[in-house]
Rosetta silent file (secondary structure, phi, psi, omega in degrees, C-alpha in Angstrom):
SEQUENCE: XXXXXXXXXXXXXXXXXXXXXXXXXXXXXXXXXXXXXXXXXXXXXXXXXXXXXXXXXXXXXXXXXXXXXXXXXXXXXXXXXXXXXXXXXXXXXXXXXXXXXXXXXXXXXX
SCORE:     score description
SCORE:     0.000 S_00000001
   1 L     0.000  130.186 -178.461  -10.396   -5.692   15.466 S_00000001
   2 L   -63.865  163.269  146.203   -8.694   -7.320   12.064 S_00000001
   3 L  -126.676  169.253 -152.752   -5.513   -5.758   10.832 S_00000001
   4 E  -119.750  134.576  159.004   -4.523   -4.480    7.465 S_00000001
   5 E  -105.704  142.145  171.230   -1.030   -4.142    5.566 S_00000001
   6 E   -94.231   95.541  172.154   -1.332   -1.266    2.440 S_00000001
   7 E   -80.685  139.567  179.426    0.801   -3.049   -0.189 S_00000001
   8 E  -132.366  143.522  174.286    2.180   -0.711   -3.014 S_00000001
   9 E  -129.554  132.364 -175.361    4.120   -1.060   -5.823 S_00000001
  10 E  -148.717  143.585  169.853    5.431    2.626   -7.131 S_00000001
  11 L  -141.667  125.547  174.209    7.759    4.495   -9.656 S_00000001
  12 L    58.710   69.517 -176.897    8.193    8.223  -10.121 S_00000001
  13 L  -138.810   21.359  175.260    5.440    8.847   -8.002 S_00000001
  14 L   -67.425   -4.146  171.235    6.620   11.898   -5.252 S_00000001
  15 L   -76.523  -31.485  160.410    3.532   14.015   -7.097 S_00000001
  16 L  -140.730   23.252 -174.445    1.243   11.718   -5.648 S_00000001
  17 H   -59.595  -77.782 -127.556    2.495    8.775   -2.939 S_00000001
  18 H   -75.958  -25.876  143.503    2.004   11.612   -0.162 S_00000001
  19 H   -59.769  -35.897 -175.105   -1.814   12.045   -0.993 S_00000001
  20 H   -71.809  -54.805 -167.094   -2.520    8.745   -1.504 S_00000001
  21 H   -77.275  -56.397 -162.174   -0.911    7.658    1.983 S_00000001
  22 L   -75.172    2.794  157.240   -2.613   10.599    4.120 S_00000001
  23 L   -80.426  -38.836  177.508   -5.499    9.484    2.852 S_00000001
  24 L   -90.226   24.644  176.875   -5.391    6.138    4.439 S_00000001
  25 L   -52.709   87.009  159.485   -3.644    7.549    7.402 S_00000001
  26 L   119.214  -13.341  148.158   -4.433    5.362   10.168 S_00000001
  27 L   -43.653  -94.242  158.953   -6.304    2.670    8.188 S_00000001
  28 L   -63.733  145.027  171.426   -3.282    0.317    7.845 S_00000001
  29 L   -94.487    2.089  168.718   -1.445   -1.137   10.400 S_00000001
  30 E  -173.475  131.751  177.884    1.426   -1.449    8.360 S_00000001
  31 E  -104.861  116.944  172.028    2.493   -0.233    4.889 S_00000001
  32 L   -77.237  123.052 -177.961    4.731   -1.882    2.251 S_00000001
  33 E  -129.988  144.671  177.751    5.710    0.416   -0.573 S_00000001
  34 E  -132.171  119.174  179.870    8.078   -1.695   -3.170 S_00000001
  35 E   -93.757  123.727 -151.745   10.054    0.586   -5.382 S_00000001
  36 L   -95.522   14.169 -164.992   10.469   -0.551   -8.894 S_00000001
  37 L   121.725   47.580  172.016   13.538    2.197   -9.951 S_00000001
  38 L   -72.188  155.961  157.673   12.177    5.605   -9.178 S_00000001
  39 L  -111.254   13.582  179.750   14.427    8.578  -10.215 S_00000001
  40 L  -121.165 -160.072  175.011   12.735   11.130   -8.207 S_00000001
  41 L   -62.618    4.071 -156.454   11.786   11.608   -4.471 S_00000001
  42 H   -81.113  -17.129  172.787    9.247    8.812   -4.163 S_00000001
  43 H   -60.168  -63.338  176.258   11.738    6.787   -2.428 S_00000001
  44 H   -71.706   -4.510  166.000   12.070    9.535    0.485 S_00000001
  45 H   -94.194  -41.742 -171.893    8.521   10.511    0.748 S_00000001
  46 H   -78.971  -19.900  144.866    7.326    6.877    1.407 S_00000001
  47 H   -46.660  -53.977 -168.614   10.098    6.775    4.050 S_00000001
  48 L   -73.265   25.535 -176.371    8.111    9.456    5.940 S_00000001
  49 L  -118.146  -64.792 -141.594    4.990    6.751    6.031 S_00000001
  50 L  -163.878  132.495 -164.543    7.249    3.439    6.632 S_00000001
  51 L   -98.420   46.125 -177.567   10.113    2.170    7.256 S_00000001
  52 L  -125.818   62.472 -179.934    8.894   -1.041    5.077 S_00000001
  53 E  -110.979  132.239 -164.633   10.382    0.428    1.880 S_00000001
  54 E  -121.523  153.738  153.714   11.855   -2.117   -0.896 S_00000001
  55 E  -109.902  150.507  178.638   13.670   -1.598   -3.639 S_00000001
  56 L  -169.558  136.239 -156.072   13.037   -4.405   -6.827 S_00000001
  57 L   -59.591  107.557  160.045   14.249   -4.879   -9.821 S_00000001
  58 L     4.568  129.732  164.660   11.910   -4.285  -13.031 S_00000001
  59 L  -143.813   38.544 -167.587   11.120   -7.912  -14.996 S_00000001
  60 L    18.980   80.110  169.031    7.747   -5.819  -17.025 S_00000001
  61 L  -162.366  111.451 -167.535    5.530   -7.679  -14.814 S_00000001
  62 H   -75.489  -56.499  179.448    2.921   -5.834  -12.791 S_00000001
  63 H   -52.715  -45.887  169.771    1.989   -9.121  -10.979 S_00000001
  64 H   -54.902  -27.677 -176.239    5.498  -10.207   -9.969 S_00000001
  65 H   -79.095  -55.734 -178.754    5.812   -6.790   -8.642 S_00000001
  66 H   -43.667  -41.349  177.126    2.821   -6.755   -6.648 S_00000001
  67 H   -91.197   12.380  152.999    3.299   -9.994   -4.776 S_00000001
  68 H   -64.471  -37.236  153.346    6.389   -9.077   -4.199 S_00000001
  69 H   -54.670  -61.031 -156.403    4.638   -6.632   -1.698 S_00000001
  70 H   -52.965  -46.855  178.285    2.309   -8.861   -0.866 S_00000001
  71 L   -68.936    5.757  145.684    4.890  -11.523    0.252 S_00000001
  72 L  -118.741   75.024  158.364    6.271   -8.650    2.817 S_00000001
  73 L  -131.510  143.748 -169.711    3.165   -8.340    4.481 S_00000001
  74 L  -141.115   14.906  161.873    2.431   -9.407    7.884 S_00000001
  75 L  -111.322  160.248 -152.268   -0.821   -8.470    8.622 S_00000001
  76 L   -61.711  -22.091  162.368   -4.113  -10.638    8.424 S_00000001
  77 E  -139.449  174.270 -138.222   -5.542   -8.818    5.154 S_00000001
  78 E  -135.430  109.805  167.575   -3.909   -7.121    2.284 S_00000001
  79 E  -112.105   98.687 -174.591   -5.068   -3.623    0.901 S_00000001
  80 E   -87.077   99.610  148.415   -3.377   -3.089   -2.579 S_00000001
  81 E  -119.975  177.300 -170.284   -3.516    0.545   -4.147 S_00000001
  82 L   -90.524  108.722  159.684   -2.010    2.464   -7.016 S_00000001
  83 L   -27.772  -13.295  150.864   -0.316    5.680   -5.965 S_00000001
  84 L   -82.791  -14.782 -174.803   -2.648    7.712   -7.735 S_00000001
  85 L   -94.248  166.249 -172.947   -5.800    6.349   -5.877 S_00000001
  86 L  -126.584  115.557  167.852   -7.471    8.204   -2.978 S_00000001
  87 L  -101.138  137.337  178.051   -9.486    7.100   -0.389 S_00000001
  88 L   -61.297  162.680 -146.564  -12.369    9.423   -0.375 S_00000001
  89 L   -96.807  -22.714  166.024  -13.809   10.383    3.254 S_00000001
  90 H  -104.098  -10.395  170.175  -17.204    8.132    3.023 S_00000001
  91 H  -104.624   41.731  141.505  -15.470    4.869    1.711 S_00000001
  92 H   -92.080  -51.684  152.363  -12.490    5.437    4.214 S_00000001
  93 H    -0.628  -68.848 -160.794  -15.833    5.550    6.712 S_00000001
  94 H   -75.285  -55.689  177.751  -17.111    2.275    4.914 S_00000001
  95 H   -78.335  -44.844  165.734  -13.697    0.540    5.496 S_00000001
  96 H   -31.872  -61.763 -161.996  -13.055    2.085    9.240 S_00000001
  97 H   -74.252  -39.991 -178.689  -16.694    0.390   10.077 S_00000001
  98 H   -98.785  -32.665  145.924  -15.833   -3.163    8.053 S_00000001
  99 H   -17.652  -43.963  173.778  -12.387   -2.879    9.801 S_00000001
 100 H   -72.186  -39.688 -155.430  -14.199   -3.483   12.741 S_00000001
 101 H   -99.162   -8.893  168.505  -16.888   -5.921   11.818 S_00000001
 102 L   -66.396   96.212 -165.370  -14.267   -8.264   10.212 S_00000001
 103 L   -48.026  175.978 -176.941  -13.287  -11.210   12.147 S_00000001
 104 L  -116.554  171.847  173.478   -9.314  -12.116   12.576 S_00000001
 105 L   109.158   11.011  160.792   -8.090  -15.438   12.272 S_00000001
 106 L  -134.656 -155.112  151.879   -6.685  -15.376    8.623 S_00000001
 107 L  -136.460  127.367  168.036   -4.710  -13.442    5.707 S_00000001
 108 E  -133.766  147.108 -179.173   -6.855  -12.044    3.078 S_00000001
 109 E   -69.247  146.449  155.759   -6.937   -9.649    0.066 S_00000001
 110 L  -112.398    0.000    0.000   -9.303   -6.788    0.333 S_00000001
């Protein structure tokens, strides 16, 4: 079975982050969260799900922030979500099947 790093960039997402992370629980083998300057409880919530929580100085560049999260990923595949995304049960089931069917042996983005 393949392994997946969930990579996210966040800022002030205390209202949505837990819902997103709960929806992918057990799918990701690693969660990497890069915070770009939250002033709410986002970092505390993220820390309840992973030890891989990092701060990143916002440079007005979403690609740079996302690439920072990708650089910290250690698993074969990378899945990225925004904090307001939710993996619905039907899609979750499809991803679980896909995770079983994909071959290991490289680092790819999903």
